[in-house]
mmCIF file of C-alpha atoms in Angstrom:
data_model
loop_
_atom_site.group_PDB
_atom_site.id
_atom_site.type_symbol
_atom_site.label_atom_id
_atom_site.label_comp_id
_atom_site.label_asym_id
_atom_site.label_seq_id
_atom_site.Cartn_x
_atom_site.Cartn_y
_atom_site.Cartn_z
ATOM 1 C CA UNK U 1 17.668 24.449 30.855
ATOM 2 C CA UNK U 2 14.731 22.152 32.777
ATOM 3 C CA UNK U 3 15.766 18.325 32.653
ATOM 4 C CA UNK U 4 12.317 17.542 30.844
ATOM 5 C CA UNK U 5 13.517 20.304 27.891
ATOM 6 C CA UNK U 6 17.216 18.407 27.397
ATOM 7 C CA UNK U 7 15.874 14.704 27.107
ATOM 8 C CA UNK U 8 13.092 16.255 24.424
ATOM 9 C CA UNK U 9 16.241 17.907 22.245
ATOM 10 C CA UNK U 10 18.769 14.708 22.966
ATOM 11 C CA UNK U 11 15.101 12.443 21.593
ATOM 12 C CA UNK U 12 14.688 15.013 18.969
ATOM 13 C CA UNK U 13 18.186 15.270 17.751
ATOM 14 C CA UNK U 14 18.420 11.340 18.196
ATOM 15 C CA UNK U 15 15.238 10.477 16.294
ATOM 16 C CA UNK U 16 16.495 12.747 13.506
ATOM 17 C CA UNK U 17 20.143 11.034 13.192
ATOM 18 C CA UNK U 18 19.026 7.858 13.771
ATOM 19 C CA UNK U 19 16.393 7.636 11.555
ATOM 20 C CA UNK U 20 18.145 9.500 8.898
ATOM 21 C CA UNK U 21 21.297 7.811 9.287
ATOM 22 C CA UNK U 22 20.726 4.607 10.769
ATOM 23 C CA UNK U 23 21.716 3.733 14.486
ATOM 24 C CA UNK U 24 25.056 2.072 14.722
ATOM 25 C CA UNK U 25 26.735 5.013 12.017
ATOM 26 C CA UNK U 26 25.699 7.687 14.578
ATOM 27 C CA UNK U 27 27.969 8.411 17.703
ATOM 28 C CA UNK U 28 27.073 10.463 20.974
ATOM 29 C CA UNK U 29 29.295 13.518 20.149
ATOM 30 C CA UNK U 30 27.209 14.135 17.122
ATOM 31 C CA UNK U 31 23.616 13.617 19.663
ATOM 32 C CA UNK U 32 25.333 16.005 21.689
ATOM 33 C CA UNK U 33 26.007 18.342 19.044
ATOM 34 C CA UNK U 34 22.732 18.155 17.683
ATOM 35 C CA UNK U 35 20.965 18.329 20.987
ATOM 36 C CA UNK U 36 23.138 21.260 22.331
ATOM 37 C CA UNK U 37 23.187 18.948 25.367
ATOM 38 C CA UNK U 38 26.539 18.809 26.422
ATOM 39 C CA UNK U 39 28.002 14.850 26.795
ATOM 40 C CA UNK U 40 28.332 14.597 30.588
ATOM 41 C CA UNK U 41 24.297 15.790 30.586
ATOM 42 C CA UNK U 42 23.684 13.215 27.993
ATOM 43 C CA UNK U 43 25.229 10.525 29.580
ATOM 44 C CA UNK U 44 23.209 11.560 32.758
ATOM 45 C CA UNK U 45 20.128 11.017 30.711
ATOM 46 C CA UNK U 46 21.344 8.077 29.320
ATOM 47 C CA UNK U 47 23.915 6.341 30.669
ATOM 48 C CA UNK U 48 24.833 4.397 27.358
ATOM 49 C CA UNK U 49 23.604 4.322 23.880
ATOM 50 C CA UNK U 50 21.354 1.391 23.955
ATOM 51 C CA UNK U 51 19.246 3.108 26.213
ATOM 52 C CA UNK U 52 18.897 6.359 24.007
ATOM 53 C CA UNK U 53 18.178 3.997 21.110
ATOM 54 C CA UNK U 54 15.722 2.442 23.290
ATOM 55 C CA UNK U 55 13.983 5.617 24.202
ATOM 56 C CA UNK U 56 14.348 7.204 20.894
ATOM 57 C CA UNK U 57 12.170 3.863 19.007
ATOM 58 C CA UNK U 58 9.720 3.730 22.225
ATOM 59 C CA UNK U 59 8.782 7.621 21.732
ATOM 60 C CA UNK U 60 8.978 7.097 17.840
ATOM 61 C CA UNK U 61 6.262 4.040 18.487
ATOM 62 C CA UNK U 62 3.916 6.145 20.726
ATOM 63 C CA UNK U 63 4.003 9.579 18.409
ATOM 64 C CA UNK U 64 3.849 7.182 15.249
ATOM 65 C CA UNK U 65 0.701 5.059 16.479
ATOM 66 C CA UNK U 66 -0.820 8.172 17.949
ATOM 67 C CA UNK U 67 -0.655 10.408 14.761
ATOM 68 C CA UNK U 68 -2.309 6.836 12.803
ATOM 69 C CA UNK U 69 -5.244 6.494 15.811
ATOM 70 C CA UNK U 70 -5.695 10.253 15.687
ATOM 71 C CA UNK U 71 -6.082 9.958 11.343
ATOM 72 C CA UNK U 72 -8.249 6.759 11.524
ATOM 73 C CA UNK U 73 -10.183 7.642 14.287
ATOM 74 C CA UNK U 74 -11.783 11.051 12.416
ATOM 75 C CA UNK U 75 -12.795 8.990 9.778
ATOM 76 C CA UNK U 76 -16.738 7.735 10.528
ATOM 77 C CA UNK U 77 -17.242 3.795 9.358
ATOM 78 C CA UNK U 78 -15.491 1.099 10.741
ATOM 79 C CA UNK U 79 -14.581 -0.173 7.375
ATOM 80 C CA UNK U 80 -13.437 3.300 6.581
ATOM 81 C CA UNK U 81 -11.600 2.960 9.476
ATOM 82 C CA UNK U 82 -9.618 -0.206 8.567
ATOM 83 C CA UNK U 83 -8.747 1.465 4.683
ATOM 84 C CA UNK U 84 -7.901 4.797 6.402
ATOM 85 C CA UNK U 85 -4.968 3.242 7.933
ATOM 86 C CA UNK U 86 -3.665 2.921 4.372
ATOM 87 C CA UNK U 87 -4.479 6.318 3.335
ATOM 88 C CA UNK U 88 -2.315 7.308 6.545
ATOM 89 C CA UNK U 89 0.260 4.808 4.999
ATOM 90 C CA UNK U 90 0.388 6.860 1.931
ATOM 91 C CA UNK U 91 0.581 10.214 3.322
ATOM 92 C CA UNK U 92 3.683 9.185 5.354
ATOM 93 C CA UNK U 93 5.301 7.625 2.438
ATOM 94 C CA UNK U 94 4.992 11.091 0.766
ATOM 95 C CA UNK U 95 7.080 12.731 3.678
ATOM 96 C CA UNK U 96 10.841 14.084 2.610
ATOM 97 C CA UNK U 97 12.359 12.335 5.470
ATOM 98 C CA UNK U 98 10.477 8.832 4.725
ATOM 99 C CA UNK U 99 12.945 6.371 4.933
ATOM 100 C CA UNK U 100 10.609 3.266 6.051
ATOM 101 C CA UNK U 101 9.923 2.102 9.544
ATOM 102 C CA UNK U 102 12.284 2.440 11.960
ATOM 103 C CA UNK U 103 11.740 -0.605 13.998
ATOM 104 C CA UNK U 104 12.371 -2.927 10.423
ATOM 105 C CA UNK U 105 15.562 -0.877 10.157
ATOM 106 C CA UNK U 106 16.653 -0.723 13.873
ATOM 107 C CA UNK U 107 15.759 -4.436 13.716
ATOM 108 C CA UNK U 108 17.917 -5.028 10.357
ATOM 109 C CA UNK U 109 21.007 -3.210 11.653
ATOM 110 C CA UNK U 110 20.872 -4.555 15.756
ATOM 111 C CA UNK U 111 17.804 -7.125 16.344
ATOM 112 C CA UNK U 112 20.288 -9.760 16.338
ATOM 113 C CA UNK U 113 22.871 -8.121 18.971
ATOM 114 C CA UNK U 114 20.710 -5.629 21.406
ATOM 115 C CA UNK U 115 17.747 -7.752 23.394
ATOM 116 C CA UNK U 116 16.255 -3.665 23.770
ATOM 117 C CA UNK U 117 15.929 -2.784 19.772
ATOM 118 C CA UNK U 118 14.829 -6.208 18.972
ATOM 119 C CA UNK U 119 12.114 -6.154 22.123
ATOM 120 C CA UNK U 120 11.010 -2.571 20.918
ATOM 121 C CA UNK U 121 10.721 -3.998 17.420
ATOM 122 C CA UNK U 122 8.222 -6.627 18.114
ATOM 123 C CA UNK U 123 6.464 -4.197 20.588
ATOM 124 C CA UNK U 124 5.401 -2.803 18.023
ATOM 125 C CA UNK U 125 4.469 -4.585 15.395
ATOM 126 C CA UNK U 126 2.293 -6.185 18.141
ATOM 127 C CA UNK U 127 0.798 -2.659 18.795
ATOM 128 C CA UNK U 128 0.160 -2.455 15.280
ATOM 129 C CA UNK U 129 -1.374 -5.473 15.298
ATOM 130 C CA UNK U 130 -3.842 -5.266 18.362
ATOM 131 C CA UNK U 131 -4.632 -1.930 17.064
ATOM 132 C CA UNK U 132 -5.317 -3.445 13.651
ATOM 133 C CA UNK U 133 -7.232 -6.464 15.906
ATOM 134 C CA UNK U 134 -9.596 -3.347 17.635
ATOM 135 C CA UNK U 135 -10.506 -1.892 14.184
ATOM 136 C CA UNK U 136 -11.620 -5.438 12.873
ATOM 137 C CA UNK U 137 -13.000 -6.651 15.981
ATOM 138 C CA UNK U 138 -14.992 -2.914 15.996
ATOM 139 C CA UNK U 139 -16.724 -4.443 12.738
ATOM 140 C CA UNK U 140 -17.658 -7.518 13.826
ATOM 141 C CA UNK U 141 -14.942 -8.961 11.549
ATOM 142 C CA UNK U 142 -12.994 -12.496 12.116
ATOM 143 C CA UNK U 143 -9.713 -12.406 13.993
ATOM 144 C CA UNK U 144 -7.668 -13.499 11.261
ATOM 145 C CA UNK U 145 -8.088 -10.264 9.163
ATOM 146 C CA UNK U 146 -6.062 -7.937 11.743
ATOM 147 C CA UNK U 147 -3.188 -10.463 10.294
ATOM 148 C CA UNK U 148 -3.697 -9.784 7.042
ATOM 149 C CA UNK U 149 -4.336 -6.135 7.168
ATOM 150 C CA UNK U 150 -0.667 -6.050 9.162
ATOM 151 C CA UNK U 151 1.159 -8.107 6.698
ATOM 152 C CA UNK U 152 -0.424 -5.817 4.133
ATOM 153 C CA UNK U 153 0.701 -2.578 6.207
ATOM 154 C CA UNK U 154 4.421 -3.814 6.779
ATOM 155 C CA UNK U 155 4.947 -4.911 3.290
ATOM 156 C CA UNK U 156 3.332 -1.533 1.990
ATOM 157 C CA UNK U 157 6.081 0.140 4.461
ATOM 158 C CA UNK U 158 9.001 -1.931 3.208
ATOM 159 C CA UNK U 159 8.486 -1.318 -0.698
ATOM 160 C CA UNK U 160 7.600 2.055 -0.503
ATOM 161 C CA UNK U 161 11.338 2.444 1.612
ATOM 162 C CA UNK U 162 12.717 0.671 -1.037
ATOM 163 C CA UNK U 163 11.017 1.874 -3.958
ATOM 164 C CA UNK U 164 11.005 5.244 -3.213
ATOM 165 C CA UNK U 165 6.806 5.501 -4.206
ATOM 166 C CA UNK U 166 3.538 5.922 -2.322
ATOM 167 C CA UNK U 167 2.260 3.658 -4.465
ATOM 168 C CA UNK U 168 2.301 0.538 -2.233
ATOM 169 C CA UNK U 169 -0.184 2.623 -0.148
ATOM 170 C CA UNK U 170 -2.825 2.524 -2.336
ATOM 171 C CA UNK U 171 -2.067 -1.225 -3.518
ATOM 172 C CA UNK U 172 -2.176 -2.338 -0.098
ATOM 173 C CA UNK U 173 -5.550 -0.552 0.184
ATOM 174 C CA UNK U 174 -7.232 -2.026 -2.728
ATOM 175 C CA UNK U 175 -6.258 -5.489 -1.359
ATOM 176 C CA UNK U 176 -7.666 -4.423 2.176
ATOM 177 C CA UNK U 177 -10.730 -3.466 0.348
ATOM 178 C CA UNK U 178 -10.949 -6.925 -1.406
ATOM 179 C CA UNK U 179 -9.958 -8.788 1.815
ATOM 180 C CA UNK U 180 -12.707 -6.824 3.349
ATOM 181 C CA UNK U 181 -15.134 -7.766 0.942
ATOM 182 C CA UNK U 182 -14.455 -11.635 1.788
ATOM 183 C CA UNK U 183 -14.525 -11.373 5.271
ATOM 184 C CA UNK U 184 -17.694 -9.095 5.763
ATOM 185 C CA UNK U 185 -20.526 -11.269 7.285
ATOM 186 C CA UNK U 186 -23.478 -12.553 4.949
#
């Protein structure tokens, strides 16, 4: 098996345990056992678990902010644009597997002991954010609404993790709408 093919099934498998599970209850036998990598492979990949964890949240961040520019971006208006990011929201939130954002819960569990999962946390949310900054800046809108619109997106993640509803989604979108409104030049 190429080296490129392992590392994709030990991030697969890892992504799936750890964001099912949470990171510190899974162990490397059962990556290894999920990957079908065997341990002394896996631990050539990655010499410890901080560094898988670290991988697995970096690759979550880039296929998680790519599948959000690729939703936005097919959508025509700039406003659109900024409100589409919470009809995204809401089509995640329907997912089986949702179990809110994995950098909040890497960050709850470990931001306080591992310098890597707390530095991949804030990573992004700052990607969020300057992404968030391009959309409003693409309108001609003031700085200070990328904020907003990102406090709005996190706090739509975190209550629809703990609620168990899309419904923060569309909440958070109605407020976007009305922030919008406000901020739109006269």
């Amino acid at each position: 098996m190429e080296a490129a093919a392992q590392e994709a099934r030990v991030l697969d498998a890892a992504e799936t345990l750890f964001y099912g599970r949470g990171l510190q209850t899974v162990g490397m036998d059962e990556i290894r056992n999920g990957s079908g990598v065997s341990l002394k492979r896996l631990y050539q990949l990655y010499p410890s678990k901080e560094r898988l964890m670290e991988a697995y949240l970096r690759r979550r961040d880039q296929r998680w902010r790519a599948s959000l520019a690729t939703y936005v971006e097919s959508r025509p208006a700039e406003e659109d644009r900024m409100l589409a990011v919470f009809d995204w929201l809401e089509n995640w939130f329907e997912e089986p597997d949702f179990r809110g954002c994995a950098f909040v819960n890497s960050f709850g569990e470990l931001g306080a002991t591992s310098p890597s999962v707390a530095s991949t946390a804030r990573d992004h949310v700052e990607s969020l954010r300057d992404y968030l900054a391009q959309l409003t800046s693409a309108s001609g809108l003031p700085d200070w609404l990328a904020d907003s619109l990102l406090l709005l997106a996190e706090g739509a993640i975190t209550t629809a993790a703990i609620t168990g509803s899309s419904a923060p989604a569309a909440q958070a979108r109605e407020s976007a709408r009305r922030l919008l409104e406000v901020a739109a030049p006269r």
